[in-house]
Amino acid sequence: MTKTETVAAQPYAATRMLDRLGRWWWWVMLGIAVLWAMAAWPGHRDTQGSVPWLSHELTAAPPDGLPVQRNVTLPHVWRQDGLPTTGRARYASRFLVTPAQLADARVRPWSLRLDRLCQSHIIRLNGEHLHVTMNETGALSFPSGYLIAVPAALLRTGENTLVVDVGCKTQGGMLAPAIGPRALLAPDFARLQALQRWVPVGLNVACVAFSVFLIALWWQRREERAIGLFGLLYMITAGRNISYFVELDLVSPQVNSWLHLTAHAFSVWLMGWFAMTFTRRRQRWYGLLLYLAVPVIPLLGLLTLPWDPMLDTTRRVLQPLLIAMALPSLPLLLRTGAPEQAVPQRYLALGLACVLGAGLHDYLAIRQMGHVEAVNWLAWAIPLALAPFTLVVVGRVVHAFNTIEANNATLEQKVAERTRELAEANAAKSRFLAAASHDLRQPVAAIGLLNDLLRDRLTDPQARDLSDRLTHAVVSMESLLKGLLDLSRLDAGTVEVQPRAVRLAELISSIASHEADAAQHKGLSLRVRVGGQRAWSDPVLLEQVLRNLVGNAVRHTERGSVLVSVRRRRGRLQIQVRDTGPGIPAADQARVFEEFVQLGNPARDRHQGLGLGLAIVRRAVQLLGHELSLVSVPGRGTCFTLTVPEAADLAAQPSLHPARDATAPERSALPPWRVLLVEDEAEIRASLTHLLSGWGLQVQATASLDETRPLLARPWDLAISDHRLPDGTARELAGWLRARQPQTPLIVITGDTAPERLTELARSGLPVLHKPFSAIKMRAMIQETMARV
């Protein structure tokens, strides 16, 4: 079974993963619920060794700290005593300290423990300030826990007085304090504060971080509108929860209260729109109600500020309305939608039900009744409700990964199929070119050799002119075949790169001299601007690249100039060939490096080239590891830039371009070497026999290995063999010679251009002469081979 079939056979993998994650998230939700219960349940305060309290007295009552004088029992709740839940008040408590306790306080630290006290307060012990957080404005605040160090110097034997001034935004009242050794009070206090303060703060900070991820996900994928709405909802609600525990005096208390009311309104709006977006069930009346609530409720808060500065009454009235407006979102989430969404929708509805229940509890227990010991349930419900939505997001991600995996598998299969098709097409093209090239090289080689023999025997000027025309035609055909051979050699990887320092002035001047006649014939200015730079490259391949570039520029430019220049740029050399030709359109600039592509030459005029030069350039540049870029503007010209490494200073380096051999073959006879010639093509065999005999060589020609084997008993000075023979290859003949006549060299002649054949010949190490070849090249190869012997 293929990968694609495997993925297709698992359409419900995402659902199964969802169920597994669902069971795991149940444990997360259960853990949060247990911690919630531990924080909400009234904890036992360990007051062992603490002082006994004589009385607790309310000496000033809210809302303006009016003087009163009455004893109270702690914990004391303002609402239960007929007082408002917000405002400022003062408590005075008396306790006894024994001489033993005072002595203990001088030996080890003592502390005052207040599990829940409004954060804006002033505490005095025996008339001395013990702890002060209330500013000059007397701002109100939410409750928090405190463990305050009590200096022994402030204590006295007998009766002591503790006075506490508080300013409460809500939950006005006072819990019973405890004074005693810090070692006895601290452990239980730390546990209680962790559960009632730091754990919910940490959970809500995690909610804010996750909401940032959700918002970023929505920002990248705008179609995930439900995820974006949920992220905004949790950022606002979790941020509001954190503000209850960590107060910052960035704005006035009145503005802060209005911001809390506005945040509550936006939370309800986001909850409703999230439910409609997530379930794709939009209720017009509900959407209209939400749109009206968002601007109206904050506006009402602003209008009532002058009469209700802390918005205590306003929020007490509007909060039930906001809770009621959030209720329609629950039936939406409980409706069954797509099968894969049923489980997460139920989880999500349960989580939001917890949020609404917690909000109702906080409204009744904290804002309405003002219980001092009441814990903020919403701080726990928000993380609890986040867990199932995390499940929803993870489910979508898993589903997306499954989809991507299936698509990738399908794409990989299609790419593999297309790659095989392209490879087969490319192999067929290579086989066709190799076969066509081989079949063409045989007659072209024969024509070239016969023409060389004929030209030496002609004396009539008209006949010699006809021979020259024939030579020109053969040279044109040889150029095409040479280009195909160069491409095949580069594709076969048989070209070995031998980098060395190359004097660019000599190399480019040689190329310019070669192209000077063609440029002058067209009236072009061929200019060279080269200094003493030296490039680190293979001289043969580099010359082939630059010769093609300069030749192309001269061939395609009708008027103007061709400039070849070299300049340094960032430690490298840039060789530029710039012309004023017709230019290359942007759409065709990549195509010009393909084989047989010629722009502006639909008639395939051979005088405009064969369309192989830039294909060879691209392969050679890749083999060298250089960089080639092209900039062209139609109608204004083209500039090729070849970037090569610069070589170190090599002043003593000999010239890399020694004088070439004369273009005409030497007419003097060669030594009478005994030559064994093996060639299955009759015309080429006859032509080579005449040519070699004319040079004074003793030639014995055969057409196959079977005919050649008996002749190996005789001594030979040189063997020349075609590579592909009817009954074997030249490499087999080389093996016979190494076994019987190891001193006899072998020259291989071949018309093969198939990359695998070229690779085999390169590995053999034998000298190779590619068909078609001229008499000059044959004679030079023989002389060079015999010189090595």
Coordinates of C-alpha atoms in Angstrom, one line a residue, residues 91-534:
Y91 CA -10.7 48.6 63.1
A92 CA -9.1 48.5 66.5
S93 CA -8.2 45.2 68.1
R94 CA -6.7 44.5 71.5
F95 CA -4.5 41.5 72.4
L96 CA -2.3 40.3 75.3
V97 CA 1.4 39.5 75.2
T98 CA 2.9 37.5 78.0
P99 CA 6.5 38.1 79.2
A100 CA 7.5 34.7 77.7
Q101 CA 6.0 35.7 74.4
L102 CA 7.8 39.0 74.4
A103 CA 11.1 37.2 75.2
D104 CA 10.4 34.8 72.3
A105 CA 9.8 37.8 69.9
R106 CA 13.2 39.1 70.8
V107 CA 14.8 35.8 69.9
R108 CA 13.1 34.8 66.7
P109 CA 11.0 36.8 64.1
W110 CA 7.3 37.4 64.8
S111 CA 4.8 38.3 62.1
L112 CA 1.2 39.7 61.7
R113 CA -0.8 37.5 59.4
L114 CA -3.8 38.9 57.5
D115 CA -5.2 36.4 55.0
R116 CA -7.4 38.9 53.1
L117 CA -7.0 42.6 53.6
C118 CA -7.7 45.4 51.1
Q119 CA -4.5 46.4 49.4
S120 CA -5.0 50.0 50.4
H121 CA -4.5 50.2 54.1
I122 CA -2.5 51.6 57.1
I123 CA -1.6 49.3 60.0
R124 CA -0.5 50.7 63.4
L125 CA 0.8 48.7 66.3
N126 CA 0.6 50.5 69.7
G127 CA 0.4 53.8 67.8
E128 CA 3.5 53.1 65.6
H129 CA 3.1 52.6 61.8
L130 CA 3.7 48.9 61.0
H131 CA 2.7 48.8 57.3
V132 CA 1.4 51.6 55.0
T133 CA 0.1 51.2 51.4
M134 CA -2.7 53.8 51.3
N135 CA -1.8 56.8 49.3
E136 CA -2.8 60.4 50.0
T137 CA -6.0 60.1 47.9
G138 CA -7.1 57.2 49.9
A139 CA -7.7 55.0 46.8
L140 CA -9.8 51.9 47.2
S141 CA -8.5 48.4 46.3
F142 CA -9.2 44.7 46.1
P143 CA -8.3 42.3 49.0
S144 CA -5.0 40.4 49.2
G145 CA -3.0 38.5 51.8
Y146 CA -0.2 39.9 54.0
L147 CA 2.5 38.4 56.3
I148 CA 4.0 41.5 58.0
A149 CA 7.1 41.4 60.2
V150 CA 6.4 42.6 63.8
P151 CA 9.5 44.2 65.5
A152 CA 9.8 43.1 69.1
A153 CA 10.4 46.8 70.1
L154 CA 6.7 47.6 69.2
L155 CA 5.4 44.9 71.5
R156 CA 4.9 45.3 75.2
T157 CA 3.9 43.0 78.0
G158 CA 0.2 43.1 78.7
E159 CA -2.4 44.7 76.5
N160 CA -1.5 45.8 73.0
T161 CA -3.5 47.7 70.3
L162 CA -3.6 46.9 66.6
V163 CA -5.4 49.6 64.4
V164 CA -6.1 48.9 60.8
D165 CA -7.4 51.5 58.3
V166 CA -8.7 50.0 55.1
G167 CA -10.1 51.3 51.7
C168 CA -12.0 48.6 49.8
K169 CA -13.4 48.6 46.3
T170 CA -15.4 45.5 47.2
Q171 CA -15.7 42.8 49.8
G172 CA -15.5 45.4 52.6
G173 CA -14.8 43.9 55.9
M174 CA -12.1 42.4 58.1
L175 CA -10.8 38.9 58.8
A176 CA -9.4 37.9 62.1
P177 CA -5.7 38.7 62.3
A178 CA -3.0 36.4 63.9
I179 CA 0.2 37.5 65.6
G180 CA 2.9 35.0 66.5
P181 CA 6.2 33.4 65.5
R182 CA 6.8 33.6 61.8
A183 CA 7.9 30.0 61.6
L184 CA 4.4 28.9 62.8
L185 CA 2.4 31.3 60.6
A186 CA 4.3 31.3 57.3
P187 CA 3.8 27.7 55.9
D188 CA 0.0 27.7 56.0
F189 CA -0.1 31.3 54.9
A190 CA 2.1 30.5 51.9
R191 CA -0.1 27.6 50.9
L192 CA -3.2 29.7 51.1
Q193 CA -1.7 32.6 49.2
A194 CA -0.4 30.3 46.5
L195 CA -3.9 28.8 46.0
Q196 CA -5.8 32.1 46.2
R197 CA -3.4 34.4 44.5
W198 CA -0.4 33.1 42.6
V199 CA -1.8 30.0 41.0
P200 CA -4.8 31.8 39.5
V201 CA -2.4 34.6 38.4
G202 CA -0.1 32.1 36.7
L203 CA -3.0 30.3 35.0
N204 CA -4.4 33.6 33.7
V205 CA -1.0 34.7 32.5
A206 CA -0.8 31.4 30.6
C207 CA -4.3 32.2 29.2
V208 CA -3.0 35.6 28.0
A209 CA 0.0 34.0 26.3
F210 CA -2.2 31.4 24.6
S211 CA -4.6 34.1 23.5
V212 CA -1.7 35.9 21.8
F213 CA -1.0 32.7 19.9
L214 CA -4.6 32.4 18.9
I215 CA -4.7 36.0 17.7
A216 CA -1.5 35.5 15.7
L217 CA -3.0 32.4 14.2
W218 CA -6.1 34.3 13.1
W219 CA -3.9 37.1 11.8
Q220 CA -2.1 34.7 9.5
R221 CA -5.3 32.8 8.5
R222 CA -8.2 35.3 8.5
E223 CA -10.7 32.6 7.7
E224 CA -10.1 31.4 11.3
R225 CA -12.4 34.1 12.6
A226 CA -13.7 32.0 15.5
I227 CA -10.1 31.4 16.8
G228 CA -9.5 35.2 16.6
L229 CA -12.6 36.0 18.6
F230 CA -11.8 33.4 21.2
G231 CA -8.3 34.8 21.5
L232 CA -9.6 38.3 22.1
L233 CA -12.2 37.1 24.5
Y234 CA -9.6 35.3 26.7
M235 CA -7.0 38.1 26.5
I236 CA -9.6 40.6 27.9
T237 CA -11.1 38.3 30.6
A238 CA -7.7 36.9 31.7
G239 CA -6.2 40.4 31.8
R240 CA -9.1 41.6 33.9
N241 CA -8.6 38.7 36.3
I242 CA -4.9 39.5 36.7
S243 CA -5.7 43.1 37.5
Y244 CA -7.8 42.0 40.5
F245 CA -4.6 40.5 42.0
V246 CA -1.9 42.8 40.8
E247 CA -3.0 46.4 41.0
L248 CA -1.2 49.2 39.1
D249 CA -2.0 52.8 39.8
L250 CA -1.9 53.8 36.1
V251 CA -5.3 55.4 36.1
S252 CA -7.6 56.8 38.7
P253 CA -9.9 54.4 40.6
Q254 CA -13.0 55.8 38.8
V255 CA -11.5 55.2 35.4
N256 CA -10.2 51.8 36.4
S257 CA -13.8 50.8 37.5
W258 CA -15.2 52.1 34.2
L259 CA -12.5 50.1 32.3
H260 CA -13.6 46.9 34.1
L261 CA -17.2 47.5 33.1
T262 CA -16.2 48.1 29.5
A263 CA -14.1 45.0 29.5
H264 CA -17.1 43.0 30.8
A265 CA -19.3 44.4 28.0
F266 CA -16.7 43.5 25.3
S267 CA -16.3 40.0 26.8
V268 CA -20.0 39.3 26.5
W269 CA -20.0 40.6 22.9
L270 CA -17.0 38.4 22.0
M271 CA -18.5 35.4 23.6
G272 CA -21.7 35.7 21.7
W273 CA -20.1 36.3 18.3
F274 CA -17.6 33.5 19.0
A275 CA -20.5 31.0 19.6
M276 CA -22.3 32.1 16.4
T277 CA -19.1 32.0 14.3
F278 CA -17.9 28.7 15.7
T279 CA -21.2 26.9 15.1
R280 CA -21.9 28.8 11.9
R281 CA -25.4 29.6 13.2
R282 CA -26.0 33.3 13.2
Q283 CA -29.0 34.6 15.0
R284 CA -29.9 38.0 13.8
W285 CA -31.7 39.2 17.0
Y286 CA -28.8 38.1 19.1
G287 CA -26.2 39.8 17.0
L288 CA -28.2 43.0 17.0
L289 CA -28.5 42.8 20.8
L290 CA -24.7 42.4 21.2
Y291 CA -24.0 45.3 18.8
L292 CA -26.3 47.5 20.9
A293 CA -24.8 46.4 24.2
V294 CA -21.2 47.2 23.4
P295 CA -21.6 51.0 23.0
V296 CA -24.6 51.5 25.3
I297 CA -23.2 49.9 28.5
P298 CA -19.8 51.8 28.5
L299 CA -21.8 55.0 27.7
L300 CA -24.1 54.4 30.7
G301 CA -21.1 54.0 32.9
L302 CA -19.7 57.3 31.8
L303 CA -23.0 59.1 32.3
T304 CA -23.3 57.7 35.9
L305 CA -19.8 58.5 37.0
P306 CA -20.7 61.9 38.5
W307 CA -23.3 60.3 40.8
D308 CA -21.6 56.9 41.3
P309 CA -17.9 57.6 41.2
M310 CA -16.8 54.0 41.8
L311 CA -19.7 52.7 39.6
D312 CA -20.6 50.4 42.5
T313 CA -24.3 50.8 42.0
T314 CA -24.0 50.9 38.2
R315 CA -22.1 47.7 38.0
R316 CA -24.4 46.0 40.5
V317 CA -27.3 46.8 38.2
L318 CA -25.6 46.1 34.8
Q319 CA -23.7 42.9 35.6
P320 CA -26.8 40.7 35.8
L321 CA -27.8 42.1 32.5
L322 CA -24.5 41.3 30.9
I323 CA -24.5 37.7 32.4
A324 CA -28.0 37.2 30.9
M325 CA -26.8 38.5 27.5
A326 CA -24.1 35.8 27.5
L327 CA -26.6 32.9 28.2
P328 CA -27.8 32.4 24.6
S329 CA -24.3 31.4 23.6
L330 CA -24.7 28.1 25.5
P331 CA -27.6 26.6 23.5
L332 CA -25.7 27.5 20.3
L333 CA -22.7 25.5 21.4
L334 CA -24.8 22.6 22.6
R335 CA -26.5 22.1 19.2
T336 CA -24.9 19.1 17.3
G337 CA -23.0 20.2 14.2
A338 CA -20.5 18.2 12.2
P339 CA -19.6 14.8 13.8
E340 CA -16.0 15.8 14.3
Q341 CA -17.0 18.9 16.2
A342 CA -19.6 17.3 18.5
V343 CA -17.2 16.3 21.3
P344 CA -15.2 19.6 21.4
Q345 CA -18.4 21.6 21.2
R346 CA -19.7 19.9 24.4
Y347 CA -16.4 20.5 26.1
L348 CA -16.5 24.1 25.1
A349 CA -20.1 24.6 26.2
L350 CA -19.2 23.1 29.6
G351 CA -16.3 25.4 29.9
L352 CA -18.3 28.5 29.1
A353 CA -21.0 27.3 31.5
C354 CA -18.4 27.3 34.2
V355 CA -17.4 30.8 33.3
L356 CA -21.0 32.1 33.5
G357 CA -21.5 30.2 36.8
A358 CA -18.3 31.7 38.2
G359 CA -19.3 35.1 37.0
L360 CA -22.7 34.8 38.7
H361 CA -21.0 33.6 41.9
D362 CA -18.6 36.5 41.9
Y363 CA -21.5 39.0 41.4
L364 CA -23.6 37.6 44.2
A365 CA -20.9 36.6 46.8
I366 CA -18.5 39.4 46.2
R367 CA -20.3 42.4 44.7
Q368 CA -23.8 41.9 46.3
M369 CA -23.1 40.2 49.6
G370 CA -19.4 41.3 50.0
H371 CA -18.2 38.1 51.8
V372 CA -14.7 38.8 53.0
E373 CA -13.6 35.2 52.5
A374 CA -15.2 34.7 49.1
V375 CA -12.6 33.7 46.4
N376 CA -12.8 35.1 42.9
W377 CA -14.1 32.1 41.0
L378 CA -13.8 33.7 37.6
A379 CA -10.0 33.6 37.9
W380 CA -10.3 29.8 38.0
A381 CA -13.1 29.4 35.5
I382 CA -11.3 31.2 32.7
P383 CA -8.3 28.7 32.6
L384 CA -10.7 25.8 33.1
A385 CA -12.7 26.9 30.0
L386 CA -9.6 27.4 28.0
A387 CA -8.7 23.7 28.2
P388 CA -11.5 22.5 25.9
F389 CA -10.9 25.2 23.4
T390 CA -7.2 24.2 23.4
L391 CA -8.6 20.8 22.5
V392 CA -10.5 22.3 19.6
V393 CA -7.4 24.1 18.3
V394 CA -5.2 21.0 18.6
G395 CA -7.9 19.0 16.8
R396 CA -7.8 21.5 13.9
V397 CA -4.0 21.4 13.8
V398 CA -4.0 17.6 13.8
H399 CA -6.6 17.6 11.0
A400 CA -4.6 20.2 9.1
F401 CA -1.5 18.0 9.5
N402 CA -3.4 15.0 8.2
T403 CA -4.6 16.9 5.2
I404 CA -1.1 18.3 4.5
E405 CA 0.4 14.8 4.8
A406 CA -2.2 13.4 2.4
N407 CA -1.6 16.3 0.0
N408 CA 2.1 15.9 0.2
A409 CA 1.9 12.2 -0.4
T410 CA -0.2 12.8 -3.5
L411 CA 2.1 15.6 -4.6
E412 CA 5.2 13.4 -4.0
Q413 CA 3.6 10.7 -6.1
K414 CA 2.8 13.1 -8.9
V415 CA 6.3 14.6 -8.7
A416 CA 7.8 11.1 -8.9
E417 CA 5.7 10.3 -11.9
R418 CA 6.6 13.6 -13.7
T419 CA 10.3 13.1 -12.8
R420 CA 10.2 9.6 -14.3
E421 CA 8.5 10.9 -17.4
L422 CA 11.0 13.7 -17.7
A423 CA 13.9 11.4 -17.1
E424 CA 12.6 9.0 -19.7
A425 CA 12.1 11.9 -22.2
N426 CA 15.6 13.2 -21.4
A427 CA 17.1 9.8 -21.8
A428 CA 15.3 9.3 -25.1
K429 CA 16.5 12.7 -26.3
S430 CA 20.1 11.8 -25.3
R431 CA 19.9 8.4 -27.0
F432 CA 18.5 10.1 -30.1
L433 CA 21.2 12.7 -30.2
A434 CA 23.9 10.2 -29.5
A435 CA 22.7 7.9 -32.2
A436 CA 22.2 10.7 -34.7
S437 CA 25.5 12.2 -33.8
H438 CA 27.3 8.9 -34.2
D439 CA 25.7 8.1 -37.6
L440 CA 26.5 11.6 -38.8
R441 CA 30.1 11.6 -37.7
Q442 CA 31.0 8.5 -39.7
P443 CA 30.2 10.0 -43.2
V444 CA 31.4 13.5 -42.2
A445 CA 34.7 12.0 -41.0
A446 CA 35.0 10.2 -44.3
I447 CA 34.1 13.3 -46.3
G448 CA 36.7 15.4 -44.4
L449 CA 39.5 12.9 -44.8
L450 CA 38.7 12.3 -48.5
N451 CA 38.6 16.1 -49.1
D452 CA 42.0 16.5 -47.4
L453 CA 43.4 13.8 -49.7
L454 CA 41.7 15.3 -52.7
R455 CA 42.9 18.8 -52.0
D456 CA 46.5 17.7 -51.9
R457 CA 46.2 16.3 -55.5
L458 CA 44.3 19.3 -57.1
T459 CA 46.2 21.8 -59.1
D460 CA 43.3 23.4 -61.1
P461 CA 42.3 26.7 -59.3
Q462 CA 38.6 26.1 -60.0
A463 CA 38.8 22.6 -58.6
R464 CA 40.6 23.9 -55.5
D465 CA 37.9 26.5 -55.0
L466 CA 35.3 23.8 -55.1
S467 CA 37.3 21.9 -52.6
D468 CA 37.5 25.0 -50.3
R469 CA 33.7 25.3 -50.5
L470 CA 33.4 21.6 -49.5
T471 CA 35.9 22.2 -46.7
H472 CA 33.7 25.1 -45.4
A473 CA 30.6 22.9 -45.4
V474 CA 32.5 20.1 -43.6
V475 CA 33.7 22.6 -41.0
S476 CA 30.1 23.8 -40.4
M477 CA 29.0 20.2 -39.9
E478 CA 32.0 19.6 -37.6
S479 CA 31.1 22.7 -35.5
L480 CA 27.6 21.3 -34.9
L481 CA 29.0 17.8 -34.0
K482 CA 31.7 19.4 -31.8
G483 CA 29.0 21.3 -29.9
L484 CA 27.0 18.1 -29.3
L485 CA 30.2 16.4 -28.1
D486 CA 31.0 19.2 -25.7
L487 CA 27.5 19.0 -24.2
S488 CA 27.8 15.2 -23.9
R489 CA 31.2 15.4 -22.2
L490 CA 29.9 18.0 -19.7
D491 CA 26.8 16.0 -19.0
A492 CA 28.8 12.8 -18.6
G493 CA 31.1 14.4 -16.0
T494 CA 34.2 13.3 -17.9
V495 CA 35.6 16.8 -18.0
E496 CA 38.1 17.2 -15.2
V497 CA 38.5 20.7 -13.7
Q498 CA 42.1 21.7 -13.2
P499 CA 42.1 25.2 -11.7
R500 CA 45.2 27.3 -11.8
A501 CA 46.1 31.0 -12.2
V502 CA 45.0 32.4 -15.5
R503 CA 46.3 35.6 -16.9
L504 CA 43.1 37.2 -18.2
A505 CA 44.9 39.7 -20.4
E506 CA 46.5 36.9 -22.5
L507 CA 43.4 34.8 -22.6
I508 CA 41.0 37.6 -23.6
S509 CA 43.4 39.1 -26.1
S510 CA 43.7 35.8 -27.8
I511 CA 39.9 35.5 -28.0
A512 CA 39.6 39.1 -29.3
S513 CA 42.2 38.5 -32.0
H514 CA 40.2 35.4 -33.1
E515 CA 37.0 37.4 -33.4
A516 CA 38.6 40.6 -34.7
D517 CA 38.1 39.7 -38.4
A518 CA 34.4 39.0 -37.9
A519 CA 33.9 42.2 -36.0
Q520 CA 35.8 44.3 -38.6
H521 CA 33.7 42.7 -41.4
K522 CA 30.5 43.9 -39.7
G523 CA 31.9 47.3 -38.8
L524 CA 31.9 46.7 -35.1
S525 CA 34.2 48.1 -32.5
L526 CA 35.6 45.2 -30.5
R527 CA 37.3 46.7 -27.4
V528 CA 39.1 45.0 -24.5
R529 CA 39.8 46.6 -21.1
V530 CA 41.8 44.2 -19.1
G531 CA 44.6 44.9 -16.6
G532 CA 47.0 42.5 -14.9
Q533 CA 44.4 40.5 -13.1
R534 CA 44.7 36.8 -12.7

